[in-house]
């Protein structure tokens, strides 16, 4: 006999037993073990699915999943390349001569040397283009698949790189940034979605964090390249930096041609459960995939019934997911991380480091971030999302306060900072980027994708990316001006925002580690705050079902 929480079922009815239990779980909070006489701790929310052949679905074809994010290692190269080239004298002389004159003028405040509206438009135009593109990408991803969005994004990115390398005036530079933004909009919307749907629950955190690791490595490569090309005395090294963005985009475009679609989309597109089963068996390394397949089919049926995911995500029952897909990326950008990504070379030059030293300092901070990403991949599925959010938040608060205090005490409007304090700022920045890289960096894309059910998942991911792009645009447009006006106080503002967002995570985000995506709705029904919202919706739905049943039953 097969025992499921004191219910006995014949061995040939294990699948039916699991279905019955999942139906019960829609109203009760407990986890289960098939083939066990004892239910597990109701608060553990840990599931072990056992198929009719008695094998666990733990195996994963590692190489098959790793290739999903390895092709993105270089793709985010352009996220930091602009900060490097805008610190190069040859680039500034050609396209932004006013900024170069301010930098050489000893009467201009150190905080205001790079305060240029045109320069910030060059840096941030990419993100407003990405904002528009990701909203379009949601429909493309939902209708034509995740792979189609990757192909579109990679192709447009290559075209943008060509304009960057061949630029002879500012309009060509802006066209370069706009095309790159469109490419990023499509790929950032589809890649995290693809990874979450392909990964098994117990490895989902690590595999998604591989995407953030790819970002760090891409930025690291960009910083190293900037450091090398600045030494070209002829002054055209910036062309290499901008045009080399085509290389990772080419890898992505070619690689996406050979990637399979996700099982979720295969079922959603044409209902072909046979193909989905074959792919699941390959990914999981076992034939015991019936439970997961059943969940995917149920989620797909519900998804097909929803014609307007952007409208549906505003329904009351999806209120927790909507709040998280809005607030997590919003606060992600208010950490100040993109100040480091985009303007690190500019900032280090501002506090007194030379052109080459400032670029090398950016390499050092990114090495710290890359190491922290690797740590995050190792611990995210062991310690959970909440702990990383909270520990990283505290680390970033202390770092931003320290940077602000050092600048307030030792860096004035005119003259240079002592080298010792400049390197102390660099060390503190390394602590900051490490805190971000093992917490808010990877989790900003992981948590929203895993908490959204299939019917709103594409819309939810589009909102995440759109908010990231919007906030990045705002930060890019305003940071240099804010730095010029409130000086070191800028970093205390960032620290205050990190305090707010850390408190928000502590109070309103439940733990989601190792929980299958199709069962994620349970965490909201057990949360002290969200259960008041989603619980009321379910009670009303149950009342409607009971009333419908009474009407349908004979008197």
C-alpha positions as CSV (number, residue, x, y, z in Angstrom):
1,X,0.0,0.0,0.0
2,X,1.0,3.6,-0.5
3,X,0.3,5.8,2.5
4,X,-0.4,9.5,2.2
5,X,-0.9,11.2,5.5
6,X,-2.8,8.2,6.9
7,X,-4.8,7.6,3.7
8,X,-4.0,4.2,2.1
9,X,-4.0,3.9,-1.7
10,X,-3.1,1.0,-4.0
11,X,0.3,1.4,-5.7
12,X,-1.3,1.8,-9.1
13,X,-3.3,4.8,-7.9
14,X,-0.3,6.9,-6.6
15,X,-0.9,9.6,-9.2
16,X,-4.6,9.8,-8.3
17,X,-3.7,10.1,-4.6
18,X,-1.3,12.9,-5.3
19,X,-4.0,14.8,-7.3
20,X,-6.5,14.4,-4.5
21,X,-3.9,15.6,-2.0
22,X,-3.0,18.7,-4.1
23,X,-6.7,19.5,-4.3
24,X,-6.9,19.4,-0.5
25,X,-3.9,21.6,-0.3
26,X,-5.8,24.4,-2.0
27,X,-7.5,24.9,1.4
28,X,-5.0,23.5,3.9
29,X,-1.4,24.4,4.6
30,X,0.7,21.2,4.8
31,X,3.4,19.5,2.8
32,X,3.5,15.8,2.0
33,X,5.6,12.8,1.3
34,X,4.3,10.0,-1.0
35,X,5.1,6.6,0.4
36,X,5.3,7.9,4.0
37,X,2.9,7.3,6.9
38,X,3.7,10.6,8.5
39,X,3.1,14.1,7.2
40,X,6.1,16.4,7.4
41,X,6.3,19.7,9.3
42,X,3.5,21.9,8.0
43,X,5.7,25.0,8.2
44,X,8.5,23.5,6.1
45,X,6.7,23.9,2.8
46,X,9.1,21.3,1.3
47,X,7.8,18.9,-1.3
48,X,9.1,15.5,-2.4
49,X,7.4,14.1,-5.4
50,X,7.7,10.4,-6.0
51,X,6.6,8.9,-9.2
52,X,5.0,5.5,-9.8
53,X,8.4,4.0,-10.4
54,X,9.5,5.1,-7.0
55,X,12.3,7.4,-8.2
56,X,12.9,10.9,-7.0
57,X,12.8,13.8,-9.5
58,X,16.1,15.2,-8.2
59,X,18.4,14.6,-11.2
60,X,19.2,17.5,-13.5
61,X,21.2,17.5,-16.7
62,X,23.6,20.2,-15.4
63,X,25.3,21.0,-18.6
64,X,21.9,21.4,-20.4
65,X,20.8,24.0,-17.8
66,X,24.1,25.7,-17.4
67,X,24.2,26.6,-21.1
68,X,21.0,28.7,-20.5
69,X,22.9,31.3,-18.5
70,X,26.5,30.8,-19.7
71,X,25.5,32.4,-23.1
72,X,24.6,35.5,-21.1
73,X,28.0,36.0,-19.4
74,X,29.1,38.6,-21.9
75,X,25.6,39.9,-22.8
76,X,25.4,42.6,-20.2
77,X,28.7,44.0,-21.2
78,X,27.2,47.3,-22.2
79,X,25.7,48.0,-18.7
80,X,29.0,49.4,-17.5
81,X,30.9,50.2,-20.7
82,X,29.4,53.6,-20.9
83,X,30.7,54.6,-17.5
84,X,34.2,53.6,-18.6
85,X,34.2,55.4,-21.9
86,X,32.8,58.6,-20.4
87,X,35.9,58.8,-18.2
88,X,38.2,58.6,-21.2
89,X,39.7,62.0,-22.2
90,X,39.7,61.1,-25.9
91,X,36.0,60.3,-25.8
92,X,35.1,63.4,-23.9
93,X,37.1,65.7,-26.2
94,X,35.3,64.3,-29.3
95,X,31.7,64.1,-28.1
96,X,31.4,66.1,-24.8
97,X,34.0,68.9,-25.0
98,X,32.1,71.0,-22.3
99,X,32.6,68.2,-19.8
100,X,36.3,67.9,-20.6
101,X,36.7,71.7,-20.1
102,X,35.0,71.5,-16.7
103,X,37.2,68.6,-15.7
104,X,40.3,70.6,-16.5
105,X,39.0,73.8,-14.8
106,X,40.3,74.1,-11.2
107,X,37.5,76.5,-10.4
108,X,34.7,73.9,-11.0
109,X,33.7,71.9,-7.9
110,X,35.0,68.4,-7.9
111,X,31.4,67.2,-7.3
112,X,30.2,69.0,-10.5
113,X,32.9,68.3,-13.1
114,X,30.8,65.6,-14.9
115,X,27.4,67.3,-14.4
116,X,26.2,67.4,-18.0
117,X,22.6,66.9,-19.3
118,X,23.9,65.6,-22.6
119,X,26.2,63.2,-20.9
120,X,23.4,61.8,-18.7
121,X,21.1,61.5,-21.8
122,X,23.8,59.4,-23.5
123,X,24.1,57.1,-20.5
124,X,20.4,56.8,-19.6
125,X,18.7,56.8,-23.0
126,X,19.4,53.0,-23.2
127,X,17.0,52.4,-20.3
128,X,14.0,54.4,-21.5
129,X,14.2,52.4,-24.8
130,X,14.5,49.2,-22.7
131,X,11.4,50.2,-20.7
132,X,9.3,50.5,-23.9
133,X,10.8,47.3,-25.4
134,X,10.1,45.1,-22.4
135,X,6.4,45.9,-22.4
136,X,6.3,44.8,-26.1
137,X,8.4,41.8,-25.3
138,X,5.8,40.5,-22.8
139,X,3.3,39.9,-25.7
140,X,6.0,38.4,-27.9
141,X,7.2,36.1,-25.1
142,X,3.7,34.9,-24.3
143,X,2.6,34.3,-27.9
144,X,5.8,33.2,-29.7
145,X,7.9,31.9,-26.8
146,X,10.8,32.8,-24.7
147,X,13.4,31.9,-27.4
148,X,11.8,34.3,-29.9
149,X,12.4,37.2,-27.5
150,X,16.0,36.2,-27.1
151,X,16.6,36.1,-30.8
152,X,15.0,39.5,-31.4
153,X,17.0,41.0,-28.5
154,X,20.3,39.6,-29.7
155,X,19.8,40.7,-33.3
156,X,18.9,44.3,-32.3
157,X,21.8,44.4,-29.9
158,X,24.3,43.5,-32.7
159,X,22.9,46.3,-34.8
160,X,23.3,48.8,-32.0
161,X,26.9,47.8,-31.4
162,X,27.7,48.6,-35.1
163,X,26.5,52.2,-34.7
164,X,28.5,52.5,-31.4
165,X,31.8,51.5,-32.9
166,X,31.3,53.6,-36.1
167,X,29.9,56.7,-34.3
168,X,31.1,60.1,-35.6
169,X,28.6,62.3,-33.8
170,X,26.2,62.3,-30.7
171,X,23.1,61.3,-32.7
172,X,24.9,58.1,-33.7
173,X,25.8,57.5,-30.1
174,X,22.2,57.9,-29.0
175,X,21.0,55.5,-31.8
176,X,23.6,53.0,-30.4
177,X,22.2,53.3,-26.9
178,X,18.5,53.1,-28.0
179,X,19.1,49.9,-30.0
180,X,21.0,48.4,-27.2
181,X,18.1,49.3,-24.9
182,X,15.6,47.5,-27.1
183,X,17.8,44.4,-27.1
184,X,18.1,44.5,-23.4
185,X,14.4,45.0,-23.0
186,X,13.6,41.8,-24.9
187,X,16.3,39.6,-23.3
188,X,15.9,40.8,-19.7
189,X,12.2,40.0,-20.0
190,X,12.7,36.5,-21.4
191,X,15.9,35.1,-19.9
192,X,15.0,35.0,-16.2
193,X,11.6,33.7,-17.2
194,X,13.2,30.9,-19.2
195,X,15.6,30.0,-16.4
196,X,12.9,29.8,-13.8
197,X,10.7,27.6,-16.0
198,X,13.5,25.2,-16.9
199,X,15.0,24.8,-13.4
200,X,13.8,22.3,-10.8
201,X,12.6,23.8,-7.5
202,X,15.6,22.7,-5.5
203,X,18.1,24.3,-7.9
204,X,16.0,27.2,-9.1
205,X,17.8,29.8,-6.9
206,X,21.3,28.8,-7.9
207,X,20.5,28.6,-11.6
208,X,18.8,32.0,-11.6
209,X,21.6,33.5,-9.6
210,X,23.8,32.3,-12.5
211,X,22.1,35.0,-14.5
212,X,23.4,37.6,-12.0
213,X,26.8,36.0,-12.0
214,X,26.8,36.4,-15.8
215,X,26.0,40.1,-15.4
216,X,28.9,40.5,-13.0
217,X,31.3,38.8,-15.3
218,X,30.1,40.8,-18.3
219,X,30.6,44.1,-16.4
220,X,34.0,42.8,-15.2
221,X,35.1,42.1,-18.8
222,X,33.9,45.6,-19.8
223,X,35.9,47.2,-17.1
224,X,39.0,45.2,-18.0
225,X,38.6,46.2,-21.7
226,X,38.2,49.9,-20.8
227,X,41.4,49.7,-18.7
228,X,43.3,48.2,-21.6
229,X,42.1,50.4,-24.5
230,X,42.6,53.7,-22.5
231,X,46.3,53.1,-23.0
232,X,45.9,53.4,-26.8
233,X,47.7,56.7,-27.4
234,X,45.9,57.4,-30.8
235,X,42.6,58.0,-28.8
236,X,40.3,55.6,-30.6
237,X,40.2,52.9,-27.9
238,X,36.6,53.8,-27.0
239,X,35.5,52.5,-30.4
240,X,36.7,49.0,-29.4
241,X,34.8,49.2,-26.1
242,X,31.5,50.2,-27.8
243,X,31.8,47.8,-30.8
244,X,32.8,44.7,-28.8
245,X,29.3,44.6,-27.4
246,X,28.4,42.7,-30.6
247,X,30.4,39.7,-29.6
248,X,28.3,38.5,-26.6
249,X,25.1,39.4,-28.6
250,X,26.3,37.1,-31.4
251,X,26.9,34.3,-28.9
252,X,23.3,34.8,-27.5
253,X,21.7,34.9,-30.9
254,X,23.4,31.8,-32.2
255,X,22.8,29.9,-29.0
256,X,19.1,30.8,-28.8
257,X,18.6,29.1,-32.2
258,X,19.5,25.7,-30.7
259,X,17.7,26.1,-27.3
260,X,14.5,24.2,-26.7
261,X,11.4,26.0,-25.5
262,X,10.3,25.6,-21.9
263,X,7.8,22.8,-21.0
264,X,5.4,25.5,-19.8
265,X,5.3,27.3,-23.1
266,X,5.1,24.0,-25.1
267,X,1.9,23.1,-23.2
268,X,0.6,26.6,-23.3
269,X,1.2,26.9,-27.1
270,X,-0.4,23.7,-28.4
271,X,-1.2,21.5,-25.5
272,X,1.4,18.9,-26.5
273,X,2.0,17.1,-23.3
274,X,4.0,14.3,-24.9
275,X,6.8,16.7,-26.0
276,X,6.7,18.5,-22.7
277,X,7.0,15.1,-20.9
278,X,10.1,14.2,-23.0
279,X,11.7,17.5,-22.2
280,X,10.9,17.3,-18.5
281,X,12.4,13.8,-18.3
282,X,15.6,15.0,-19.9
283,X,15.9,18.0,-17.7
284,X,15.1,16.2,-14.4
285,X,17.0,13.0,-15.3
286,X,14.1,10.7,-14.4
287,X,10.8,9.4,-15.8
288,X,9.0,10.5,-12.6
289,X,7.6,13.8,-13.9
290,X,3.9,13.2,-13.9
291,X,3.2,15.3,-10.9
292,X,5.1,18.3,-12.3
293,X,3.5,17.8,-15.7
294,X,0.0,17.8,-14.1
295,X,0.8,21.0,-12.4
296,X,2.0,22.6,-15.7
297,X,-1.1,21.4,-17.5
298,X,-3.4,22.9,-14.8
299,X,-1.4,26.2,-14.8
300,X,-1.5,26.3,-18.6
301,X,-5.3,25.8,-18.7
302,X,-5.7,28.7,-16.4
303,X,-3.3,30.8,-18.4
304,X,-5.2,30.2,-21.6
305,X,-8.4,31.3,-20.0
306,X,-6.7,34.7,-19.3
307,X,-6.6,36.8,-22.4
308,X,-5.3,40.0,-20.8
309,X,-2.5,39.1,-18.3
310,X,-1.7,42.8,-17.6
311,X,-5.3,43.4,-16.7
312,X,-5.5,40.3,-14.6
313,X,-2.4,40.9,-12.5
314,X,-4.3,43.8,-10.9
315,X,-7.0,41.5,-9.5
316,X,-7.2,41.2,-5.8
317,X,-6.0,37.6,-5.6
318,X,-2.7,38.6,-7.3
319,X,-2.2,41.6,-5.0
320,X,0.9,40.1,-3.2
321,X,2.6,39.3,-6.5
322,X,1.8,42.8,-8.0
323,X,3.2,44.5,-4.9
324,X,6.5,42.5,-5.1
325,X,7.0,42.8,-8.8
326,X,6.7,46.6,-8.4
327,X,8.5,47.2,-5.1
328,X,11.5,44.8,-5.4
329,X,12.9,46.3,-8.6
330,X,12.0,49.8,-7.5
331,X,14.1,49.5,-4.4
332,X,16.8,47.6,-6.2
333,X,17.7,50.7,-8.1
334,X,17.5,52.9,-5.0
335,X,20.4,51.0,-3.4
336,X,22.7,53.1,-5.6
337,X,24.2,50.1,-7.4
338,X,23.9,51.6,-10.9
339,X,25.9,54.6,-9.6
340,X,28.7,52.1,-9.1
341,X,28.0,50.3,-12.4
342,X,27.8,53.4,-14.6
343,X,29.8,56.1,-12.8
344,X,32.4,54.2,-10.8
345,X,35.3,55.4,-13.0
346,X,33.9,58.9,-13.0
347,X,33.5,58.8,-9.2
348,X,37.0,57.5,-8.6
349,X,38.4,60.2,-10.9
350,X,36.4,62.8,-9.0
351,X,38.0,61.8,-5.7
352,X,41.5,62.1,-7.1
353,X,42.5,58.9,-8.9
354,X,44.0,59.2,-12.3
355,X,42.3,58.0,-15.5
356,X,44.0,54.5,-15.6
357,X,43.7,54.1,-11.8
358,X,40.0,54.9,-11.8
359,X,39.3,52.2,-14.4
360,X,41.4,49.7,-12.5
361,X,39.5,50.5,-9.4
362,X,36.3,49.6,-11.2
363,X,37.8,46.2,-12.1
364,X,38.5,45.6,-8.4
365,X,35.0,46.4,-7.3
366,X,33.6,44.1,-9.9
367,X,35.9,41.3,-8.9
368,X,34.3,41.5,-5.4
369,X,30.9,41.4,-6.9
370,X,31.7,38.4,-9.0
371,X,33.0,36.5,-6.0
372,X,29.9,37.4,-4.0
373,X,27.7,36.2,-6.9
374,X,29.4,32.8,-6.7
375,X,28.7,32.7,-2.9
376,X,25.1,33.6,-3.5
377,X,24.7,30.6,-5.9
378,X,26.0,28.3,-3.3
379,X,23.8,29.5,-0.4
380,X,20.6,30.8,-1.9
381,X,18.8,27.5,-1.9
382,X,20.2,26.5,1.5
383,X,19.6,29.7,3.6
384,X,16.7,31.1,1.5
385,X,15.8,34.4,-0.1
386,X,14.8,36.4,3.0
387,X,18.0,35.9,4.9
388,X,20.1,37.0,1.9
389,X,17.9,40.1,1.4
390,X,18.2,41.1,5.0
391,X,22.0,40.4,5.5
392,X,22.8,42.2,2.2
393,X,20.6,45.1,3.1
394,X,22.3,45.7,6.4
395,X,25.7,45.4,4.7
396,X,24.8,48.0,2.1
397,X,23.4,50.4,4.7
398,X,26.6,50.4,6.6
399,X,28.7,50.8,3.4
400,X,26.7,53.8,2.1
401,X,26.9,55.6,5.5
402,X,30.6,55.0,5.6
403,X,31.2,56.4,2.1
404,X,29.1,59.4,2.9
405,X,30.9,60.0,6.1
406,X,34.4,59.8,4.5
407,X,33.5,62.1,1.7
408,X,31.9,64.6,4.1
409,X,35.0,64.7,6.3
410,X,37.8,64.4,3.8
411,X,36.6,65.5,0.3
412,X,36.0,69.1,-0.4
413,X,34.8,71.0,-3.4
414,X,38.3,71.9,-4.6
415,X,41.5,70.0,-4.4
416,X,42.0,66.2,-4.3
417,X,41.4,63.7,-1.6
418,X,44.4,62.0,0.1
419,X,45.2,58.8,-1.6
420,X,44.8,56.8,1.6
421,X,41.2,58.0,2.0
422,X,40.5,57.5,-1.7
423,X,41.5,53.8,-1.4
424,X,39.4,53.6,1.8
425,X,36.4,54.7,-0.3
426,X,37.3,52.0,-2.8
427,X,37.4,49.4,-0.1
428,X,34.0,50.4,1.2
429,X,32.6,50.4,-2.3
430,X,33.8,46.8,-2.6
431,X,31.9,45.8,0.6
432,X,28.8,47.5,-0.8
433,X,28.9,45.8,-4.2
434,X,29.5,42.4,-2.5
435,X,26.4,43.0,-0.3
436,X,24.3,43.8,-3.4
437,X,25.7,40.9,-5.4
438,X,24.7,38.2,-3.0
439,X,21.3,39.7,-2.2
440,X,19.3,42.3,-4.1
441,X,21.2,41.7,-7.4
442,X,20.2,38.1,-8.1
443,X,17.0,38.0,-6.0
444,X,15.4,41.0,-7.8
445,X,14.9,38.7,-10.9
446,X,14.6,35.4,-9.1
447,X,11.8,36.1,-6.6
448,X,9.3,37.8,-8.9
449,X,9.6,35.1,-11.5
450,X,9.0,32.3,-9.0
451,X,6.1,33.9,-7.1
452,X,4.0,34.6,-10.2
453,X,1.7,31.9,-11.5
454,X,2.0,31.0,-15.1
455,X,-1.1,33.0,-16.2
456,X,0.6,36.3,-15.1
457,X,4.2,35.3,-15.1
458,X,5.1,37.0,-18.4
459,X,3.3,40.2,-17.4
460,X,5.0,40.1,-14.0
461,X,8.5,39.7,-15.4
462,X,7.8,42.6,-17.9
463,X,6.8,44.8,-15.0
464,X,10.0,43.9,-13.1
465,X,12.2,44.8,-16.1
466,X,10.1,47.9,-16.9
467,X,10.5,49.2,-13.3
468,X,14.3,48.4,-13.4
469,X,14.7,50.3,-16.7
470,X,12.5,53.3,-15.5
471,X,14.3,53.7,-12.2
472,X,17.7,53.2,-13.9
473,X,16.8,56.0,-16.3
474,X,15.8,58.2,-13.4
475,X,18.9,57.5,-11.4
476,X,21.1,58.0,-14.5
477,X,19.5,61.3,-15.3
478,X,19.6,62.7,-11.9
479,X,22.7,61.3,-10.1
480,X,25.4,63.6,-11.4
481,X,23.1,66.7,-10.7
482,X,22.2,65.4,-7.2
483,X,25.9,64.7,-6.5
484,X,26.7,68.3,-7.6
485,X,24.1,69.9,-5.3
486,X,24.0,67.8,-2.1
487,X,27.5,66.3,-2.5
488,X,28.2,63.5,0.1
489,X,24.6,63.7,1.3
490,X,23.8,61.6,-1.8
491,X,25.1,58.5,-0.1
492,X,23.1,59.1,3.0
493,X,19.9,59.3,0.9
494,X,20.7,55.9,-0.6
495,X,21.3,54.5,2.9
496,X,17.9,55.7,4.0
497,X,16.2,54.0,1.1
498,X,18.0,50.7,1.8
499,X,16.7,50.9,5.4
500,X,13.1,51.2,4.1
501,X,13.4,48.4,1.7
502,X,15.1,46.0,4.2
503,X,12.2,46.6,6.6
504,X,9.7,46.0,3.8
505,X,11.3,42.6,3.0
506,X,11.3,41.7,6.7
507,X,7.6,42.4,7.1
508,X,6.0,41.4,3.8
509,X,8.1,38.8,1.8
510,X,7.6,35.2,2.9
511,X,10.3,32.6,2.2
512,X,10.0,30.7,-1.1
513,X,13.0,28.5,-1.3
514,X,12.6,25.0,-2.8
515,X,8.8,25.4,-3.2
516,X,7.5,24.4,-6.7
517,X,6.4,27.4,-8.7
518,X,3.0,25.9,-9.3
519,X,2.5,25.6,-5.5
520,X,3.7,29.1,-4.6
521,X,0.3,30.5,-3.8
522,X,0.4,28.7,-0.5
523,X,3.0,31.1,1.0
524,X,0.6,34.0,0.7
525,X,-2.3,32.2,2.5
526,X,0.0,31.6,5.5
527,X,1.5,35.0,5.7
528,X,0.3,37.3,8.5
529,X,-0.6,40.2,6.2
530,X,-1.3,38.7,2.8
531,X,-3.7,36.0,4.0
532,X,-6.1,38.8,4.9
533,X,-6.2,39.8,1.2
534,X,-6.0,36.5,-0.7
535,X,-7.9,34.6,2.0
536,X,-11.0,36.8,1.5
537,X,-10.9,36.3,-2.2
538,X,-10.8,32.5,-1.8
539,X,-13.6,32.6,0.7
540,X,-15.8,34.5,-1.7
541,X,-14.9,32.0,-4.5
542,X,-15.8,29.1,-2.3
543,X,-19.1,30.7,-1.4
544,X,-19.9,31.1,-5.1
545,X,-19.0,27.5,-5.8
546,X,-21.2,26.3,-3.0
547,X,-24.1,28.4,-4.2
548,X,-23.6,27.2,-7.8
549,X,-23.6,23.6,-6.5
550,X,-26.9,24.2,-4.6
551,X,-28.5,25.6,-7.6
552,X,-27.3,22.8,-9.8
553,X,-28.3,20.0,-7.4
554,X,-31.9,18.6,-7.6
555,X,-34.3,19.7,-4.9
